[in-house]
């Protein structure tokens, strides 16, 4: 037993000194009262000292009962004072002396201490029932003693009043003993040995005082053996607090202890009846009276058994509830109104790392988080408030944090309810919900964060933008949208897993570029967004936002991404929008997205600031996109043809088919609807209609012996359509137009983006016999490399070169170089955008064979082309 100091040495020493004192008194011829007094004083002092030391935290806390032990120490001191004064007081003429009164008070204090040694105290177990049981037990014992000893003594007594006064002390001791004995014997307290020893002391006092009273009435000296019984028990009481129980003593069944008074009454009744039968002539009356008492006792015993059965059922139910709680991983605690833990169920060490004795008899508040402590304290106060009792029968649920043995705070869900068998105790069930809280936090995190990059997601950014604009207003708040140019080809070439890896790299670069106060989020796909928050300190000015946007572009573009053992270079298109008064958060985010789309349309790797006209353009494009499908169904489209002439002979060699849209009688320029048609996919059926219609018209002209060709522009979506090659073959077959007459034009940019699939598809067209041309040649893409990979028949010089002929020496030299290159490669060279006579002259001198433009002829309907048959004269005003 781990204690701060071992008090058993002084206790044993004192016991030896007491025994020596008694032996010395006997050897020197001391009288029995003197010897009894000396032994009583020494052992009483020893018992009081031992109990006081034990009550002051010398023994472990889980075995300490300080209140009860102090009462018993006070009783021992009072009793030893009476014993010490008794030899002096016995010389007085009074039957009951002041020393006897002190011993009486000491006995009552000892009884109170014994009653407090059990939980709950014996005095709270129904006062009326306990008093009745005490009286029945004491009266039964007194009746037996009357028959055996007291009756004859009473008949010999000369003064009946003095007789009963002399018995006052032992009778009171007998009542006190009978009052506390059943509760102590049936107690389930962890250390009830001290209480049982106290009951033994009270029993010894009762026997000794009964012998002393009889000796006084007979004028004799009390026997020494009777006087030494109490000191012997006091010695046991002095040692008991320091004895550790190896195996807890099993308490007697509650039904047995409750039936003890009835058994004593039955025994007393039988003895008294036999006594009356032997000395009275009214034997029949005694038998009837005894039989009535015995029947009543039998009836009470049956009632007691039934009550015990119901109690057993309650105990079984309580045990089942505890097992159920323990099987679910809950920890069950029983606390008193002050929050002190009285009982600890199993599972505590497994869940929180504590042993049961670590919490026993300690305040539960020591293990509750300080922030949750007021709520828990208030709950316990309500649970122990009598006025709130009925409302609390079902238990109250509360969430709090409980400290584990490793110092961590575990979230718990606890239920507090009044104890089934004792309203002064609170049953607390603690369930660890750490896993549920962690899962809930993870779900919350995933709800507002992107699983690929770890950044906040779109939902978080929208919520954050609403919060910022609501609390801080529009001043200084801006949003930046960023899109990775060409990211779609990454997924198609190296797979989506590698694409996700690239997005993670991009997120880290962007995070390092933004400020700590800014919110970077993944908007979706390959788009990211940054919220720049304004504030009272001045917020974010326009230049700061634009500088950050340009820094983001550099973060993406300056260094290639390493993905799948290859370097992938990407650029970024960035849009910036600034908050305005009364502008909803959704509109602010939309404006930044519109500006980003504008930057992408302009070629990417640039920053665009939102302007109002951008939104108007978007709305106009949406409106056009919605009208395109209806226009196709209602035949609102028409075809115009722009002639292509031989610059040497001035003859029309081909026509380029151009689509025109008349929406409600209003002409819509191609640049306003072709982009929307491409985005929505309507360009595919529209181009198919143009192809079939143009092939039919040109086939009709060729049927009139006019050797004329047809040129058509192709879009990327149109070429990559699943059945495009089959569509071209069907159009040629239906119209009867030879494949060699049809020239399909693609721009250089289309050859760069997704080059492998594009060249494969164009090669299939070339296999049909169709001729291929590169439109807008020389605008800065890798055209020369593709001239080697793809067998083309024609290159068309971009109008930006032709417009500078005769005015810009550099453009003139570049145009001459392109013409020379085409002639050397055996290709047909067509100059686009001829609008001035000097341009036409220079092109002829350079050796350019074909040309088209407003100087040659403007686009015209099929009827206008009919008027050009069979030749066309150039409008040369030079």
Coordinates of N, CA and C in Angstrom, one line a residue, residues 454-626:
X454 N -6.4 20.3 -53.1 CA -6.4 20.7 -51.7 C -6.8 22.2 -51.4
X455 N -7.1 22.9 -52.5 CA -7.6 24.3 -52.4 C -9.0 24.3 -52.0
X456 N -9.5 25.5 -51.5 CA -10.9 25.7 -51.4 C -11.6 25.5 -52.7
X457 N -12.9 25.1 -52.7 CA -13.5 24.9 -54.0 C -14.5 26.0 -54.3
X458 N -15.3 25.8 -55.3 CA -16.2 26.8 -55.8 C -17.2 27.2 -54.7
X459 N -17.8 26.2 -54.0 CA -18.7 26.5 -53.0 C -18.1 27.4 -51.9
X460 N -16.9 27.1 -51.5 CA -16.3 27.9 -50.5 C -16.0 29.4 -51.0
X461 N -15.6 29.5 -52.2 CA -15.3 30.8 -52.7 C -16.6 31.7 -52.8
X462 N -17.6 31.1 -53.3 CA -18.9 31.8 -53.4 C -19.4 32.3 -52.0
X463 N -19.3 31.4 -51.0 CA -19.7 31.7 -49.6 C -18.8 32.8 -49.1
X464 N -17.5 32.7 -49.4 CA -16.5 33.7 -48.9 C -16.8 35.0 -49.5
X465 N -17.1 35.1 -50.8 CA -17.3 36.3 -51.5 C -18.6 37.0 -50.9
X466 N -19.6 36.2 -50.6 CA -20.8 36.8 -50.0 C -20.5 37.4 -48.7
X467 N -19.7 36.7 -47.9 CA -19.4 37.2 -46.6 C -18.6 38.4 -46.6
X468 N -17.6 38.5 -47.5 CA -16.8 39.7 -47.7 C -17.6 40.9 -48.1
X469 N -18.4 40.7 -49.1 CA -19.1 41.9 -49.6 C -20.2 42.3 -48.6
X470 N -20.7 41.4 -47.8 CA -21.7 41.8 -46.8 C -21.1 42.5 -45.7
X471 N -19.9 42.1 -45.2 CA -19.3 42.7 -44.0 C -18.4 43.9 -44.4
X472 N -17.7 43.9 -45.5 CA -16.8 45.0 -45.8 C -17.2 45.9 -46.9
X473 N -18.2 45.4 -47.7 CA -18.6 46.3 -48.8 C -17.7 46.0 -50.0
X474 N -18.0 46.8 -51.1 CA -17.3 46.6 -52.3 C -15.9 47.2 -52.4
X475 N -15.6 48.2 -51.5 CA -14.3 48.9 -51.6 C -13.1 48.0 -51.6
X476 N -12.3 48.0 -52.7 CA -11.1 47.3 -52.7 C -11.2 45.8 -53.0
X477 N -12.4 45.3 -53.2 CA -12.6 43.8 -53.4 C -12.5 43.5 -54.9
X478 N -11.8 42.5 -55.2 CA -11.6 42.1 -56.6 C -11.6 40.6 -56.7
X479 N -11.9 40.1 -57.9 CA -11.8 38.7 -58.2 C -11.0 38.4 -59.5
X480 N -10.1 37.5 -59.4 CA -9.2 37.1 -60.6 C -9.6 35.7 -61.0
X481 N -9.9 35.5 -62.2 CA -10.1 34.2 -62.8 C -9.0 33.8 -63.7
X482 N -8.5 32.5 -63.6 CA -7.4 32.1 -64.4 C -7.7 30.7 -65.0
X483 N -7.4 30.6 -66.3 CA -7.7 29.4 -67.0 C -6.3 28.9 -67.7
X484 N -6.0 27.6 -67.6 CA -4.8 27.1 -68.2 C -5.1 26.8 -69.7
X485 N -4.4 27.5 -70.5 CA -4.5 27.4 -72.0 C -3.9 26.0 -72.4
X486 N -4.7 25.3 -73.2 CA -4.2 24.0 -73.7 C -4.2 22.8 -72.8
X487 N -4.9 23.0 -71.6 CA -4.9 21.9 -70.7 C -5.7 20.6 -71.2
X488 N -6.7 20.8 -72.0 CA -7.4 19.7 -72.6 C -6.5 18.7 -73.3
X489 N -5.6 19.2 -74.0 CA -4.7 18.3 -74.7 C -3.8 17.5 -73.8
X490 N -3.6 18.0 -72.6 CA -2.8 17.3 -71.6 C -3.5 16.0 -71.2
X491 N -4.8 16.2 -70.8 CA -5.6 15.0 -70.5 C -5.7 14.0 -71.6
X492 N -5.8 14.5 -72.8 CA -5.9 13.6 -74.0 C -4.6 12.9 -74.3
X493 N -3.5 13.5 -74.0 CA -2.2 12.9 -74.4 C -1.6 12.1 -73.3
X494 N -1.6 12.5 -72.0 CA -1.0 11.8 -70.9 C -2.0 11.2 -69.9
X495 N -3.3 11.4 -70.1 CA -4.3 10.8 -69.2 C -4.7 11.8 -68.1
X496 N -5.9 11.5 -67.5 CA -6.4 12.3 -66.5 C -5.7 12.3 -65.2
X497 N -5.1 11.2 -64.9 CA -4.3 11.1 -63.6 C -3.1 12.1 -63.7
X498 N -2.4 12.0 -64.8 CA -1.3 13.0 -65.0 C -1.8 14.4 -65.1
X499 N -3.0 14.6 -65.6 CA -3.6 15.9 -65.7 C -3.8 16.4 -64.3
X500 N -4.3 15.5 -63.4 CA -4.6 16.0 -62.0 C -3.2 16.3 -61.3
X501 N -2.2 15.6 -61.6 CA -0.9 15.9 -61.1 C -0.4 17.3 -61.5
X502 N -0.7 17.6 -62.8 CA -0.3 18.9 -63.3 C -1.1 20.0 -62.6
X503 N -2.4 19.7 -62.3 CA -3.2 20.7 -61.6 C -2.7 21.0 -60.2
X504 N -2.2 19.9 -59.6 CA -1.6 20.1 -58.2 C -0.4 20.9 -58.3
X505 N 0.5 20.8 -59.3 CA 1.7 21.6 -59.5 C 1.2 23.1 -59.7
X506 N 0.2 23.2 -60.6 CA -0.2 24.6 -60.8 C -0.8 25.3 -59.6
X507 N -1.5 24.5 -58.8 CA -2.1 25.1 -57.5 C -0.9 25.5 -56.6
X508 N 0.1 24.7 -56.5 CA 1.2 25.2 -55.6 C 1.9 26.4 -56.2
X509 N 2.1 26.5 -57.5 CA 2.7 27.7 -58.0 C 1.8 29.0 -57.7
X510 N 0.5 28.8 -58.0 CA -0.4 29.9 -57.8 C -0.5 30.3 -56.3
X511 N -0.4 29.3 -55.4 CA -0.5 29.6 -54.0 C 0.7 30.4 -53.5
X512 N 1.9 30.1 -54.1 CA 3.1 30.9 -53.8 C 3.1 32.3 -54.3
X513 N 2.2 32.5 -55.3 CA 2.2 33.9 -55.9 C 1.2 34.8 -55.3
X514 N 0.1 34.3 -54.7 CA -0.9 35.1 -54.1 C -0.5 35.6 -52.7
X515 N -1.1 36.6 -52.2 CA -0.8 37.1 -50.8 C -1.5 36.2 -49.8
X516 N -1.0 36.3 -48.6 CA -1.5 35.5 -47.5 C -3.0 35.7 -47.2
X517 N -3.4 37.0 -47.4 CA -4.8 37.3 -47.1 C -5.8 37.0 -48.2
X518 N -5.3 36.7 -49.4 CA -6.1 36.4 -50.5 C -6.6 34.9 -50.4
X519 N -7.8 34.7 -51.0 CA -8.4 33.3 -51.1 C -8.2 32.7 -52.5
X520 N -7.4 31.7 -52.6 CA -7.2 31.0 -53.8 C -8.0 29.7 -53.8
X521 N -8.8 29.5 -54.9 CA -9.7 28.4 -55.0 C -9.6 27.8 -56.4
X522 N -10.0 26.5 -56.4 CA -10.1 25.9 -57.7 C -11.6 26.0 -58.1
X523 N -11.8 26.7 -59.2 CA -13.2 27.0 -59.6 C -13.8 25.7 -60.3
X524 N -13.0 24.9 -61.0 CA -13.5 23.8 -61.7 C -12.7 23.5 -62.9
X525 N -12.5 22.2 -63.3 CA -11.7 21.9 -64.4 C -10.3 22.4 -64.3
X526 N -9.8 23.2 -65.3 CA -8.5 23.9 -65.2 C -8.6 25.4 -64.9
X527 N -9.7 25.7 -64.2 CA -9.9 27.1 -63.9 C -9.7 27.4 -62.4
X528 N -9.0 28.5 -62.0 CA -8.7 28.9 -60.7 C -9.3 30.3 -60.5
X529 N -9.5 30.6 -59.2 CA -10.1 32.0 -58.9 C -9.4 32.5 -57.6
X530 N -9.2 33.8 -57.6 CA -8.6 34.4 -56.4 C -9.5 35.5 -56.0
X531 N -9.8 35.5 -54.7 CA -10.6 36.6 -54.1 C -9.7 37.5 -53.3
X532 N -9.6 38.8 -53.8 CA -8.8 39.8 -53.1 C -9.7 40.6 -52.2
X533 N -9.6 40.5 -50.9 CA -10.5 41.2 -50.0 C -10.1 42.6 -49.7
X534 N -11.1 43.5 -49.8 CA -10.9 44.9 -49.3 C -11.0 45.0 -47.8
X535 N -10.8 46.1 -47.3 CA -10.9 46.3 -45.9 C -10.8 47.8 -45.5
X536 N -10.8 48.0 -44.1 CA -10.8 49.4 -43.6 C -9.4 50.0 -43.9
X537 N -8.4 49.2 -44.1 CA -7.0 49.7 -44.3 C -6.7 50.2 -45.7
X538 N -7.7 50.1 -46.5 CA -7.5 50.6 -47.9 C -7.8 49.5 -48.9
X539 N -7.7 48.2 -48.5 CA -8.1 47.2 -49.4 C -7.1 47.0 -50.5
X540 N -7.7 46.6 -51.7 CA -6.9 46.2 -52.9 C -7.2 47.2 -54.0
X541 N -6.1 48.0 -54.4 CA -6.4 48.9 -55.5 C -6.3 48.2 -56.8
X542 N -6.7 48.9 -57.9 CA -6.7 48.2 -59.2 C -5.4 47.8 -59.7
X543 N -4.3 48.6 -59.4 CA -3.0 48.2 -59.9 C -2.5 47.0 -59.2
X544 N -2.8 46.9 -57.9 CA -2.3 45.7 -57.1 C -3.0 44.4 -57.7
X545 N -4.3 44.5 -58.0 CA -4.9 43.4 -58.6 C -4.4 43.0 -59.9
X546 N -4.1 44.0 -60.8 CA -3.6 43.7 -62.1 C -2.1 43.1 -62.0
X547 N -1.3 43.7 -61.1 CA 0.0 43.1 -60.9 C 0.0 41.7 -60.4
X548 N -1.0 41.4 -59.5 CA -1.1 40.0 -59.1 C -1.5 39.1 -60.3
X549 N -2.5 39.6 -61.1 CA -2.9 38.8 -62.2 C -1.7 38.5 -63.2
X550 N -0.9 39.5 -63.4 CA 0.2 39.3 -64.3 C 1.3 38.3 -63.7
X551 N 1.4 38.4 -62.3 CA 2.3 37.5 -61.6 C 1.8 36.1 -61.7
X552 N 0.5 35.9 -61.7 CA -0.1 34.5 -61.9 C 0.2 34.0 -63.3
X553 N 0.1 34.8 -64.3 CA 0.4 34.4 -65.7 C 1.8 34.0 -65.8
X554 N 2.7 34.7 -65.1 CA 4.2 34.3 -65.2 C 4.4 33.0 -64.4
X555 N 3.7 32.9 -63.3 CA 3.9 31.7 -62.5 C 3.6 30.4 -63.3
X556 N 2.6 30.5 -64.2 CA 2.2 29.4 -65.0 C 3.1 29.2 -66.2
X557 N 3.4 30.3 -66.8 CA 4.1 30.3 -68.2 C 5.6 30.2 -68.1
X558 N 6.2 30.7 -67.1 CA 7.7 30.9 -67.1 C 8.4 29.5 -67.1
X559 N 7.8 28.5 -66.6 CA 8.5 27.2 -66.4 C 7.6 26.1 -66.8
X560 N 8.1 25.1 -67.6 CA 7.2 24.0 -68.0 C 6.9 23.1 -66.8
X561 N 5.8 22.4 -66.9 CA 5.4 21.4 -65.9 C 5.9 20.1 -66.2
X562 N 6.4 19.4 -65.2 CA 7.0 18.0 -65.4 C 5.9 17.0 -65.1
X563 N 5.4 16.3 -66.1 CA 4.3 15.4 -66.0 C 4.6 14.2 -66.9
X564 N 4.5 13.0 -66.3 CA 4.7 11.7 -67.0 C 6.0 11.7 -67.8
X565 N 7.1 12.1 -67.1 CA 8.5 12.1 -67.6 C 8.6 13.0 -68.8
X566 N 7.8 14.0 -68.9 CA 8.0 15.0 -70.0 C 7.7 16.4 -69.5
X567 N 8.2 17.3 -70.2 CA 7.9 18.8 -69.9 C 6.8 19.3 -70.7
X568 N 5.8 19.9 -70.1 CA 4.6 20.4 -70.8 C 4.5 21.9 -70.4
X569 N 4.6 22.7 -71.5 CA 4.5 24.1 -71.3 C 3.1 24.6 -71.5
X570 N 2.6 25.4 -70.6 CA 1.2 25.9 -70.6 C 1.3 27.4 -70.4
X571 N 0.3 28.1 -70.9 CA 0.1 29.5 -70.6 C -1.2 29.6 -69.9
X572 N -1.5 30.9 -69.5 CA -2.8 31.1 -68.7 C -3.5 32.4 -69.3
X573 N -4.8 32.3 -69.3 CA -5.6 33.4 -69.6 C -6.3 33.9 -68.3
X574 N -6.2 35.2 -68.0 CA -6.6 35.7 -66.8 C -7.6 36.9 -67.0
X575 N -8.6 36.9 -66.2 CA -9.6 38.0 -66.2 C -9.7 38.6 -64.8
X576 N -9.9 39.9 -64.7 CA -10.0 40.6 -63.4 C -11.3 41.4 -63.4
X577 N -12.0 41.3 -62.3 CA -13.2 42.1 -62.1 C -13.2 42.7 -60.8
X578 N -13.7 44.0 -60.7 CA -13.7 44.7 -59.4 C -15.1 44.9 -58.9
X579 N -15.3 44.8 -57.6 CA -16.6 44.9 -57.0 C -17.1 46.3 -57.1
X580 N -18.4 46.4 -57.2 CA -19.1 47.8 -57.3 C -20.2 47.8 -56.2
X581 N -20.6 48.9 -55.9 CA -21.7 49.1 -54.9 C -23.0 48.3 -55.4
X582 N -23.6 47.6 -54.6 CA -24.8 46.9 -54.9 C -24.7 45.8 -55.9
X583 N -23.4 45.4 -56.2 CA -23.2 44.3 -57.2 C -23.2 43.0 -56.4
X584 N -24.1 42.1 -56.8 CA -24.2 40.8 -56.1 C -22.9 40.0 -56.3
X585 N -22.6 39.2 -55.3 CA -21.3 38.4 -55.4 C -21.3 37.5 -56.6
X586 N -22.5 36.9 -57.0 CA -22.5 36.1 -58.2 C -22.2 36.8 -59.5
X587 N -22.6 38.1 -59.5 CA -22.3 38.9 -60.7 C -20.8 39.3 -60.7
X588 N -20.2 39.5 -59.6 CA -18.8 39.8 -59.5 C -18.0 38.6 -60.0
X589 N -18.3 37.4 -59.6 CA -17.6 36.2 -60.1 C -17.8 36.0 -61.6
X590 N -19.1 36.3 -62.0 CA -19.4 36.1 -63.4 C -18.5 37.1 -64.3
X591 N -18.4 38.3 -63.8 CA -17.6 39.3 -64.6 C -16.2 38.9 -64.7
X592 N -15.6 38.3 -63.7 CA -14.2 37.9 -63.8 C -14.1 36.7 -64.8
X593 N -15.1 35.8 -64.8 CA -15.1 34.7 -65.7 C -15.3 35.2 -67.1
X594 N -16.1 36.2 -67.4 CA -16.3 36.8 -68.7 C -14.9 37.5 -69.2
X595 N -14.3 38.2 -68.3 CA -13.0 38.8 -68.6 C -12.0 37.7 -69.0
X596 N -12.0 36.6 -68.2 CA -11.0 35.5 -68.5 C -11.4 34.9 -69.9
X597 N -12.6 34.7 -70.2 CA -13.0 34.2 -71.5 C -12.6 35.1 -72.7
X598 N -12.7 36.4 -72.4 CA -12.2 37.4 -73.4 C -10.7 37.3 -73.6
X599 N -9.9 37.1 -72.5 CA -8.5 36.9 -72.7 C -8.2 35.7 -73.5
X600 N -8.9 34.6 -73.3 CA -8.7 33.4 -74.0 C -9.0 33.6 -75.5
X601 N -10.1 34.3 -75.8 CA -10.5 34.6 -77.2 C -9.4 35.3 -77.9
X602 N -8.7 36.2 -77.2 CA -7.7 37.0 -77.8 C -6.3 36.3 -77.9
X603 N -6.3 35.0 -77.6 CA -5.1 34.3 -77.8 C -4.4 33.7 -76.6
X604 N -4.9 34.1 -75.4 CA -4.3 33.6 -74.2 C -3.1 34.3 -73.8
X605 N -2.6 33.8 -72.6 CA -1.4 34.4 -72.0 C -1.4 35.9 -71.9
X606 N -2.6 36.4 -71.4 CA -2.8 37.8 -71.2 C -3.8 38.0 -70.1
X607 N -3.9 39.3 -69.7 CA -4.8 39.7 -68.6 C -5.8 40.6 -69.2
X608 N -7.0 40.4 -68.9 CA -8.1 41.3 -69.4 C -8.9 41.7 -68.2
X609 N -9.2 43.0 -68.1 CA -10.0 43.6 -67.0 C -11.4 43.7 -67.5
X610 N -12.4 43.3 -66.7 CA -13.8 43.3 -67.2 C -14.3 44.7 -67.5
X611 N -15.0 44.8 -68.6 CA -15.7 46.0 -69.0 C -17.1 45.7 -69.3
X612 N -18.0 46.7 -69.2 CA -19.4 46.4 -69.3 C -19.8 45.8 -70.6
X613 N -19.1 46.2 -71.7 CA -19.4 45.7 -73.0 C -19.1 44.3 -73.2
X614 N -18.2 43.7 -72.3 CA -17.9 42.3 -72.4 C -19.1 41.5 -72.1
X615 N -19.8 41.9 -71.0 CA -21.0 41.2 -70.6 C -22.1 41.3 -71.7
X616 N -22.1 42.5 -72.3 CA -23.1 42.7 -73.4 C -22.8 41.7 -74.6
X617 N -21.4 41.6 -74.9 CA -21.0 40.7 -75.9 C -21.4 39.3 -75.6
X618 N -21.2 38.9 -74.4 CA -21.6 37.5 -74.0 C -23.1 37.3 -74.1
X619 N -23.9 38.2 -73.7 CA -25.3 38.1 -73.8 C -25.7 38.0 -75.3
X620 N -25.0 38.8 -76.1 CA -25.4 38.8 -77.5 C -25.0 37.5 -78.1
X621 N -23.9 37.0 -77.7 CA -23.5 35.7 -78.3 C -24.4 34.6 -77.8
X622 N -24.9 34.6 -76.5 CA -25.8 33.7 -76.1 C -27.1 33.8 -76.9
X623 N -27.5 35.0 -77.1 CA -28.8 35.2 -77.9 C -28.6 34.6 -79.3
X624 N -27.4 34.9 -79.9 CA -27.2 34.4 -81.3 C -27.1 32.9 -81.3
X625 N -26.5 32.3 -80.2 CA -26.4 30.9 -80.2 C -27.8 30.2 -80.1
X626 N -28.7 30.9 -79.3 CA -30.0 30.3 -79.2 C -30.8 30.4 -80.5

